[in-house]
Tab-separated table of C-alpha atoms in Angstrom:
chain	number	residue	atom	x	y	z
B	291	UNK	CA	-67.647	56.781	27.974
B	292	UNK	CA	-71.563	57.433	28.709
B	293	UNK	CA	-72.804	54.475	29.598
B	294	UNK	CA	-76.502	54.540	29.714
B	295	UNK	CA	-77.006	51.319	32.025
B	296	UNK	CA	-74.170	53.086	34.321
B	297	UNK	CA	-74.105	54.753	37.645
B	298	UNK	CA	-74.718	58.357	38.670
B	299	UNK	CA	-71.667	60.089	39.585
B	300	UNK	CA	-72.058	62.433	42.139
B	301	UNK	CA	-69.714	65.396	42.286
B	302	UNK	CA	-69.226	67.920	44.809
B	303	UNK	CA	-66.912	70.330	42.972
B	304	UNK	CA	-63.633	71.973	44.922
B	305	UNK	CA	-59.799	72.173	44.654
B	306	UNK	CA	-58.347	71.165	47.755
B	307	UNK	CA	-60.931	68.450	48.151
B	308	UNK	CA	-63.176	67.547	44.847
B	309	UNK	CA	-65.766	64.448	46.719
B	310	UNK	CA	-66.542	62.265	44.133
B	311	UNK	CA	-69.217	58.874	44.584
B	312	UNK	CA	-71.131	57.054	42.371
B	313	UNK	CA	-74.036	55.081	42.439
B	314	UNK	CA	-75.800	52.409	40.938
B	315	UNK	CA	-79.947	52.021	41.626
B	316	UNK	CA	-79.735	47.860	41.582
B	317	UNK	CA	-83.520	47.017	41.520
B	318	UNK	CA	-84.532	49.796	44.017
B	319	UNK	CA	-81.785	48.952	46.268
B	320	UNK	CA	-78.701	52.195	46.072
B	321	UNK	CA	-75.344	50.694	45.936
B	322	UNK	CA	-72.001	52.507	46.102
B	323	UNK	CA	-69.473	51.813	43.182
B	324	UNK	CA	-67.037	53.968	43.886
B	325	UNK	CA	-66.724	57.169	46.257
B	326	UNK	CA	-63.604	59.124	47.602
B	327	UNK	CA	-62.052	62.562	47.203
B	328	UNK	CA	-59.728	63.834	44.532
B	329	UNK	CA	-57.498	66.380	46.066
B	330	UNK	CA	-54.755	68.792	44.460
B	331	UNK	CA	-51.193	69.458	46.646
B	332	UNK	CA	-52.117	72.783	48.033
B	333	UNK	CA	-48.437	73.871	47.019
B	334	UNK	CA	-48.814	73.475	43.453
B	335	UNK	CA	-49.008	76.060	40.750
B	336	UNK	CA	-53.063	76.725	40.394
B	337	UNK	CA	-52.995	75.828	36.916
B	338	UNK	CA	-51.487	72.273	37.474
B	339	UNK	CA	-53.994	71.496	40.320
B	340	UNK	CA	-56.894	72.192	37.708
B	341	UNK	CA	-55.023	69.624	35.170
B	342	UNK	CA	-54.327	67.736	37.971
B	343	UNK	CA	-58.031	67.437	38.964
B	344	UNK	CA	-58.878	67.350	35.228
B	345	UNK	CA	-56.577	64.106	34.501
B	346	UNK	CA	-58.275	62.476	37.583
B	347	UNK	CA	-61.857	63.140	36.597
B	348	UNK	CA	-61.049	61.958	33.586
B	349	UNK	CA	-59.992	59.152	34.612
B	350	UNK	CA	-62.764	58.441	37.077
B	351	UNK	CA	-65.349	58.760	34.458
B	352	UNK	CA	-63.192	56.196	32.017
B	353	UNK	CA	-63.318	54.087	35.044
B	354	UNK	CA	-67.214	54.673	35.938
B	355	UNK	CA	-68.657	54.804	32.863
B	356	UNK	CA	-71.503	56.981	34.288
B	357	UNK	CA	-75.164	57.550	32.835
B	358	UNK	CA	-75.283	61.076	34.029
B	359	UNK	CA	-73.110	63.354	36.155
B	360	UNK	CA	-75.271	65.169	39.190
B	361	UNK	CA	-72.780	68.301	40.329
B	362	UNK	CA	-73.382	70.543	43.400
B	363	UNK	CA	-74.787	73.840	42.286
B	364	UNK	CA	-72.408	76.339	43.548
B	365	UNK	CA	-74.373	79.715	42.913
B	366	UNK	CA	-74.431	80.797	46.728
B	367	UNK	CA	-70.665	80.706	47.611
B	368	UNK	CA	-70.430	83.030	51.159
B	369	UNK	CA	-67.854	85.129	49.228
B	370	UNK	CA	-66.353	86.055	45.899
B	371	UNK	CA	-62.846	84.462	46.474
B	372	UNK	CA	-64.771	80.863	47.696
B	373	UNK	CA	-67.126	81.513	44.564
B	374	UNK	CA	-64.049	81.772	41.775
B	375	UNK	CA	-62.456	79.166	43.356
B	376	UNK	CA	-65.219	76.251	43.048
B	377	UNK	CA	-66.404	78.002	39.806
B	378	UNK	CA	-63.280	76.744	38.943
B	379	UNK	CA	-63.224	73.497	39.986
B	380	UNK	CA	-66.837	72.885	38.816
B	381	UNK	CA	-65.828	74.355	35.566
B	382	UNK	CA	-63.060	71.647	35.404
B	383	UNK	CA	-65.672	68.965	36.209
B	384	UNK	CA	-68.613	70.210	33.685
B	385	UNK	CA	-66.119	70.080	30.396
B	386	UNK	CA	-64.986	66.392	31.340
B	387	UNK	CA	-68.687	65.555	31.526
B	388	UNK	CA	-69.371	67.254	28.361
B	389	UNK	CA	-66.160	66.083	26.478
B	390	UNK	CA	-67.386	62.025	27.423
B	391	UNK	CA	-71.002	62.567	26.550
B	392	UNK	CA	-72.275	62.453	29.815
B	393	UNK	CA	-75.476	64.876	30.601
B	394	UNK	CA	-75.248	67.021	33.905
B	395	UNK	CA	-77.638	68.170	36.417
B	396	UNK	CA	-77.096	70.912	39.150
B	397	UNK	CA	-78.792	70.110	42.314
B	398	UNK	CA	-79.030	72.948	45.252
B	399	UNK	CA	-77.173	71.296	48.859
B	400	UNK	CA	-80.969	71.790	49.634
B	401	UNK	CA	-82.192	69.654	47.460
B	402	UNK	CA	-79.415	67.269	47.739
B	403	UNK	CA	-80.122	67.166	51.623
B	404	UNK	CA	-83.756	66.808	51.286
B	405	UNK	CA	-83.559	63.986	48.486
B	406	UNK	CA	-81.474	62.091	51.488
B	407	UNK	CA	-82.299	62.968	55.042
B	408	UNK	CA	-86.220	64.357	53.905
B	409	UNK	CA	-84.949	67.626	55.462
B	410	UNK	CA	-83.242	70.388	53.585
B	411	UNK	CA	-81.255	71.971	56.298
B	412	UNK	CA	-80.074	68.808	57.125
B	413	UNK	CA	-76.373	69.110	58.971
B	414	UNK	CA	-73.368	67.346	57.540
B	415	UNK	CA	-72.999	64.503	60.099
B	416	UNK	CA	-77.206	63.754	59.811
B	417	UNK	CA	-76.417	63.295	55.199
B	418	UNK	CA	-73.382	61.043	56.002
B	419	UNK	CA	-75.414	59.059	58.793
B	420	UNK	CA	-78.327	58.549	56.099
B	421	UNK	CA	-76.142	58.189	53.089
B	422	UNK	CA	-74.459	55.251	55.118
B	423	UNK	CA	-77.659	53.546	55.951
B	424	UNK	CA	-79.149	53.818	52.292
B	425	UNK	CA	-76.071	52.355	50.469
B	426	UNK	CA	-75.247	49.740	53.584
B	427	UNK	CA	-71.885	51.001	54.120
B	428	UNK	CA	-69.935	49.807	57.195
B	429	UNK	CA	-68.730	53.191	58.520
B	430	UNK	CA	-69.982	56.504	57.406
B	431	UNK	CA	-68.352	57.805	54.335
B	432	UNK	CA	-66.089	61.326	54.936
B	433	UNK	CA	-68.046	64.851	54.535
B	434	UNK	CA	-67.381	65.337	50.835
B	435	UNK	CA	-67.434	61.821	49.314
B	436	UNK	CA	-71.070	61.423	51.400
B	437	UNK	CA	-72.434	64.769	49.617
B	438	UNK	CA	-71.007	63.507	46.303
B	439	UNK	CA	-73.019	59.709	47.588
B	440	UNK	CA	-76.113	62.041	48.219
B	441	UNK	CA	-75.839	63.956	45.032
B	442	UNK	CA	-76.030	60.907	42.900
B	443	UNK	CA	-79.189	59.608	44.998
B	444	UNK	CA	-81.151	62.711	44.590
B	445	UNK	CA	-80.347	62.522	40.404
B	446	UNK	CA	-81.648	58.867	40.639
B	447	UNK	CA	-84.603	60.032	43.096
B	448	UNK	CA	-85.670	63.085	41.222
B	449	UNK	CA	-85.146	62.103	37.647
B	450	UNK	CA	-87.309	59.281	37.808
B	451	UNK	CA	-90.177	61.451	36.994
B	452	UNK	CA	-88.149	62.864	34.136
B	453	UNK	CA	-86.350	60.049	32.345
B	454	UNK	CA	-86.325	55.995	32.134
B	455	UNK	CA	-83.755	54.699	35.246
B	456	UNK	CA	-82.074	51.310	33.874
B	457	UNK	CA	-83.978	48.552	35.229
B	458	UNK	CA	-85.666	49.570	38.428
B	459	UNK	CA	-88.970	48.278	38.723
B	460	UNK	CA	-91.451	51.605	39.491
B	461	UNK	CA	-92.127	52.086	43.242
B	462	UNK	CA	-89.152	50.517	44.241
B	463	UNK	CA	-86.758	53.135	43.833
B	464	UNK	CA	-84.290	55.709	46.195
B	465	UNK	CA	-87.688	57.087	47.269
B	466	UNK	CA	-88.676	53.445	49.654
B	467	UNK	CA	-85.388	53.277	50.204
B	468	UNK	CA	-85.039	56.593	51.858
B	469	UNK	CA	-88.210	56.574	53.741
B	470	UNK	CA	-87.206	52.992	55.073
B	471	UNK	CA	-83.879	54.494	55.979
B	472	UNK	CA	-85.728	57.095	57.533
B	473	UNK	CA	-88.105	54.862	59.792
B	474	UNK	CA	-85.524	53.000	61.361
B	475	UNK	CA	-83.634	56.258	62.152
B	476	UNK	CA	-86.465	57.699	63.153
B	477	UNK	CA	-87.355	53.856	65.870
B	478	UNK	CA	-83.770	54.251	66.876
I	208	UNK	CA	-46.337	73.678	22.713
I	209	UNK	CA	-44.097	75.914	24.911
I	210	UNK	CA	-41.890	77.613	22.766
I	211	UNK	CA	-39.246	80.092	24.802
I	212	UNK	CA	-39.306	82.454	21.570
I	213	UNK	CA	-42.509	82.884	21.183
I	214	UNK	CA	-45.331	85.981	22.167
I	215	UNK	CA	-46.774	86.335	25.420
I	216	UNK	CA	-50.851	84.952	24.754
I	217	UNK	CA	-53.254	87.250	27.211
I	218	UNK	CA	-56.084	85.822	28.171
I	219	UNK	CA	-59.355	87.867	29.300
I	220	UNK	CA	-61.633	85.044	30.433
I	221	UNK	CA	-65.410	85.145	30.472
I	222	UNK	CA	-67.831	82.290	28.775
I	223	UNK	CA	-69.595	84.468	26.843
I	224	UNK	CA	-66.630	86.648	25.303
I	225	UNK	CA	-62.997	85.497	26.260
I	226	UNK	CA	-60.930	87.696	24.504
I	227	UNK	CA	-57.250	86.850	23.392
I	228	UNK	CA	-54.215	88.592	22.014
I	229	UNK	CA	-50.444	87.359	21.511
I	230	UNK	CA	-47.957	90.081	21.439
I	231	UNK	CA	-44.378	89.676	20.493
I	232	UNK	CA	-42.125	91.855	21.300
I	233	UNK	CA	-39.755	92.199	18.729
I	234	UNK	CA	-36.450	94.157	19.778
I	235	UNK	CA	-39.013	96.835	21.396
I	236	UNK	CA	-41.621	97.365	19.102
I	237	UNK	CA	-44.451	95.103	20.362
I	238	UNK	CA	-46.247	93.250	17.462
I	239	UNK	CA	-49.404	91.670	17.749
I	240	UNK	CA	-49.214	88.292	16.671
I	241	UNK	CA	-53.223	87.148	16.899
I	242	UNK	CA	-56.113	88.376	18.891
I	243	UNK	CA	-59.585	88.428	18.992
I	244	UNK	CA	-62.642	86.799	20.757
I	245	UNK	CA	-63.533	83.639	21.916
I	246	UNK	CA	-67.179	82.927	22.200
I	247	UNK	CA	-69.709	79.758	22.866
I	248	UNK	CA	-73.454	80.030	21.883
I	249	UNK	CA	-75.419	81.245	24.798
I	250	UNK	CA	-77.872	78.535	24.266
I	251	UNK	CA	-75.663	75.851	24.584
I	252	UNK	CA	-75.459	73.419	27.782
I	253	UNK	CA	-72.914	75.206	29.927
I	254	UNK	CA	-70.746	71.929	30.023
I	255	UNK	CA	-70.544	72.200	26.470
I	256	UNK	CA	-69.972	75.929	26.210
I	257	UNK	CA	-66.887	74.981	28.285
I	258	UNK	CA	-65.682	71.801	26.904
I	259	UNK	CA	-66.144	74.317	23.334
I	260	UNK	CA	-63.927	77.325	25.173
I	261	UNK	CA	-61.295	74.519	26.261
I	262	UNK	CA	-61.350	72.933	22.676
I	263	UNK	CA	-60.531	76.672	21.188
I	264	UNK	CA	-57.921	77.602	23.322
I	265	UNK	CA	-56.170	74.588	23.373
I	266	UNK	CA	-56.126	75.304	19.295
I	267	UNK	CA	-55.295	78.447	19.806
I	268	UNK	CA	-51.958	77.496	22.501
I	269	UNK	CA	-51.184	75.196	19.550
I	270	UNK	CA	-51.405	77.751	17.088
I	271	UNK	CA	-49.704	80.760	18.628
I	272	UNK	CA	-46.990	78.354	20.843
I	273	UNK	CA	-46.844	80.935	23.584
I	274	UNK	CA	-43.833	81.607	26.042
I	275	UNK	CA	-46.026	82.425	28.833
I	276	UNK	CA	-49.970	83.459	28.864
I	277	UNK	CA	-51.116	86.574	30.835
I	278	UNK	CA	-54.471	85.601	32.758
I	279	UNK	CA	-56.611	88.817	34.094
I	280	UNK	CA	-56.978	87.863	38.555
I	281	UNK	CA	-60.870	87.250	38.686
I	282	UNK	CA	-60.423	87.980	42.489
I	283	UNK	CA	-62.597	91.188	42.754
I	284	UNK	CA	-65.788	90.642	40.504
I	285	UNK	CA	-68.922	92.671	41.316
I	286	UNK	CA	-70.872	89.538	42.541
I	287	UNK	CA	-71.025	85.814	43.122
I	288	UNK	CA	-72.919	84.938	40.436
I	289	UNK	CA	-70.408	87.003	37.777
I	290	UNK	CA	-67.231	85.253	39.800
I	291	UNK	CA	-68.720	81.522	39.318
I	292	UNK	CA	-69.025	82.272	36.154
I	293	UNK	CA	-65.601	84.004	34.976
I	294	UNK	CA	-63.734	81.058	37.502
I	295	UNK	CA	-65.118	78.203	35.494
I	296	UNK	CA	-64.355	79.944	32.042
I	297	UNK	CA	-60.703	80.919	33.883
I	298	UNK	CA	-60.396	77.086	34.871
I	299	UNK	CA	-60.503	76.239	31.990
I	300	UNK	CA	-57.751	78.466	30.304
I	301	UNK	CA	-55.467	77.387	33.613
I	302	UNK	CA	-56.008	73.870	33.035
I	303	UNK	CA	-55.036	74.121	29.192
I	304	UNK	CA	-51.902	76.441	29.806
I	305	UNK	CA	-50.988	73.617	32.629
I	306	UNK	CA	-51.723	71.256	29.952
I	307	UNK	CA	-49.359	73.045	27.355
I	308	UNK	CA	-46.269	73.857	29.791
I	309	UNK	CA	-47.033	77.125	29.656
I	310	UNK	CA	-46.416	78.945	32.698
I	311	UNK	CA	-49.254	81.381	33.742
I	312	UNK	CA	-48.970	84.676	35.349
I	313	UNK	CA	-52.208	86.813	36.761
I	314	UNK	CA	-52.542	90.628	36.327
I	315	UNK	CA	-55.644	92.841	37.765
I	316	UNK	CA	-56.797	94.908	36.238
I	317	UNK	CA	-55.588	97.717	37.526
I	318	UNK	CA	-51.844	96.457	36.909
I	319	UNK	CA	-52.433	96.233	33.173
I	320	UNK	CA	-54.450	99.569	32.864
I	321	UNK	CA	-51.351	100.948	34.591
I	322	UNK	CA	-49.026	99.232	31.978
I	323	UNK	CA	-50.193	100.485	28.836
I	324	UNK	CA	-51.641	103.394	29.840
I	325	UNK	CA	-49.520	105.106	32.583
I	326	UNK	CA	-52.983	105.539	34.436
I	327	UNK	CA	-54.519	102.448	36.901
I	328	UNK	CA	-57.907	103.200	36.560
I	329	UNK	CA	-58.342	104.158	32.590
I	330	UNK	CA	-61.531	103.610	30.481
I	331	UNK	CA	-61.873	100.750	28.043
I	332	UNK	CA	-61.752	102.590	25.755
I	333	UNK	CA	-58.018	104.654	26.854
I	334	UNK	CA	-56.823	100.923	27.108
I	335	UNK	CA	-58.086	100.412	23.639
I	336	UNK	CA	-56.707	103.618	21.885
I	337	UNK	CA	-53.425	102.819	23.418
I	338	UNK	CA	-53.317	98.963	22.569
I	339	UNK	CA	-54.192	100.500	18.755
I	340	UNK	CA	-51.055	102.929	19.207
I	341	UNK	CA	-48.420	100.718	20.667
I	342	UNK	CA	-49.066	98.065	18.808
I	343	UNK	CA	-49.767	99.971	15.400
I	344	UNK	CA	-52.918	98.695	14.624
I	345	UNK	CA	-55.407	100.031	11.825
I	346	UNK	CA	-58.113	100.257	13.823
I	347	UNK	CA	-58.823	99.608	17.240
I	348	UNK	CA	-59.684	95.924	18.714
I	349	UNK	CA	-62.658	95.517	20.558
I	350	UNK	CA	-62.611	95.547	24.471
I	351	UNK	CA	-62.479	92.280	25.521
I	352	UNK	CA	-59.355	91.357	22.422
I	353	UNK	CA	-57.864	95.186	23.395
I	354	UNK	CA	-57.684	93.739	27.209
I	355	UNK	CA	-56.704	90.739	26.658
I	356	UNK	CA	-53.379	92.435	24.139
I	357	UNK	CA	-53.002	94.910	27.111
I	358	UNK	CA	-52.437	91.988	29.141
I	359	UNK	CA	-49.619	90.295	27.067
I	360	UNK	CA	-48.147	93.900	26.746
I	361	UNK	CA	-48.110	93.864	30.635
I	362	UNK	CA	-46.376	91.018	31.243
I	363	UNK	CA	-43.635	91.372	28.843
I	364	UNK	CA	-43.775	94.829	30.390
I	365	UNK	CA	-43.174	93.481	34.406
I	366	UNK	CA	-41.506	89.974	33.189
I	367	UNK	CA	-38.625	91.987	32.010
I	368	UNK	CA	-37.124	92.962	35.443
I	369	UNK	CA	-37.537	88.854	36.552
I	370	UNK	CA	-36.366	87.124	33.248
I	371	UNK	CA	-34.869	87.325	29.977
I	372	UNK	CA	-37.600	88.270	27.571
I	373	UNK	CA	-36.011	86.899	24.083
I	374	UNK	CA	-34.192	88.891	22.047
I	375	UNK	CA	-35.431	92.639	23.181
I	376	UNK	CA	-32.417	94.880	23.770
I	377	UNK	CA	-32.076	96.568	27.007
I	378	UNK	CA	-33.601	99.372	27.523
I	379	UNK	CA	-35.779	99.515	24.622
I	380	UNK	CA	-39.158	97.483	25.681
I	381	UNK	CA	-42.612	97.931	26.296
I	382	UNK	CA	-41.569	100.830	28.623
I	383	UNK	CA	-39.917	102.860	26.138
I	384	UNK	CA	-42.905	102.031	23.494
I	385	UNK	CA	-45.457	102.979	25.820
I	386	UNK	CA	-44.120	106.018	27.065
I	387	UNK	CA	-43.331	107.066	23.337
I	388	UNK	CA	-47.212	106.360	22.806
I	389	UNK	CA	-48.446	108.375	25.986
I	390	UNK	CA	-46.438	111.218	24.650
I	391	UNK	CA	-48.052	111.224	20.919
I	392	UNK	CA	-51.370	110.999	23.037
I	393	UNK	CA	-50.422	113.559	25.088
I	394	UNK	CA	-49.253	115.492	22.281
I	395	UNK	CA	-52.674	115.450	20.199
């Protein structure tokens, strides 16, 4: 299922709501394939939410065909009970990447929200604002999906240095597209 | 792979050691059916390490066709770091019991301690000696497999007073074993 002329696929790894979005660097210009959330009934049996979320990641990998999976980094949870619950999750979402052949990176919200807005403490609303504007959605995607959008745009920003990015021509990448995004914020 | 007469399989998860153990209780005498320890190279990606724990114990479900599994609660580790970690490897055995029709029951650590030892706060190595004795082992299992026995032993233990536990006659369980046990230790 690794594709190596796919998209990124974000993921920003939870049980009740698992955001999902992945994204393609056409020529320098970010485009959205797919994004959304995979959620779990709360009311289910534990273990058949983490099939549950298994099957659908599964499935959304078959579907994406994804170069690389970029996953939230979940090492600073505020508590334990929070921390074994998206270790869970993430747990799910690392052996589906590594049972279709598809190499993972862990990115820091920090990172994730720097890559995006150019500031790391950026809030919620400011990532889905800029993640709108650099994939030229219509409306701004929900909190999760947007941080799962921004997740795959700081893989394809930062690994650029690292490793060959399909076909995008150099200096034309997430990085002009963010600062561009950036300036007309910024002239608003 | 559900099979209504077969052992309880207790699962002590951790990525680096996940000890098992399948005990069947036959007519009162427990009987160990399989245990040991699961392990994945420390050097490995951690998506592989997992995809390799899920790969195991899904042979190991298909192996041992368990009535029910016995999962340790991860709720109270010592830190975040330690929680992440044991929630992703105890994702993992959820998913595949979900997987397997296996219903799953969670025990701390204190409720299995109490089972097989009379005593909620023993030593590893109390649980140990007394897994060894009930379950008339040669030698003792290491910690992690000794747990992981203790924590089939606990729910065929509890499970009795909620459902029929195969073909045990009442009155002669785990309770009368380990009680039997506690007074040969005592008795030393």
């Amino acid at each position: 299922m690794f594709d190596p002329s796919g998209p990124v696929l974000g993921i920003d790894p939870g049980l009740s709501r698992c955001g999902y979005g992945a994204v393609h660097p056409d020529g320098g210009q970010p485009r959205a394939v797919a994004f959304g959330i995979l959620s779990t009934p709360l009311g289910d049996p534990l273990p058949d939410r983490l099939a549950a979320l298994e099957a659908d990641l599964t499935a959304l990998v078959a579907e994406v065909g994804p170069r690389a999976m970029a996953v939230e980094r979940v090492l600073f949870q505020a508590n334990v009970r929070t921390a074994i619950s998206v270790g869970q999750a993430s747990g799910i979402a690392l052996a589906v990447a590594s049972r279709a052949g598809i190499p993972v990176t862990h990115y820091s919200p920090n990172e994730v929200k720097l890559a995006v807005t150019g500031f790391g403490a950026a809030a919620k609303a400011q990532v889905q604002v800029m993640v709108q504007r650099l994939l030229g959605l219509a409306t701004a995607p929900p909190p999760d999906a947007a941080d799962a959008l921004a997740l795959a745009m700081c893989h394809g920003s930062s690994a650029r240095t690292t490793e060959a990015v399909g076909d995008t021509p150099p200096g034309r990448g997430f990085e002009a597209a963010v600062a561009a995004a950036m300036a007309r914020e910024g002239a608003r």
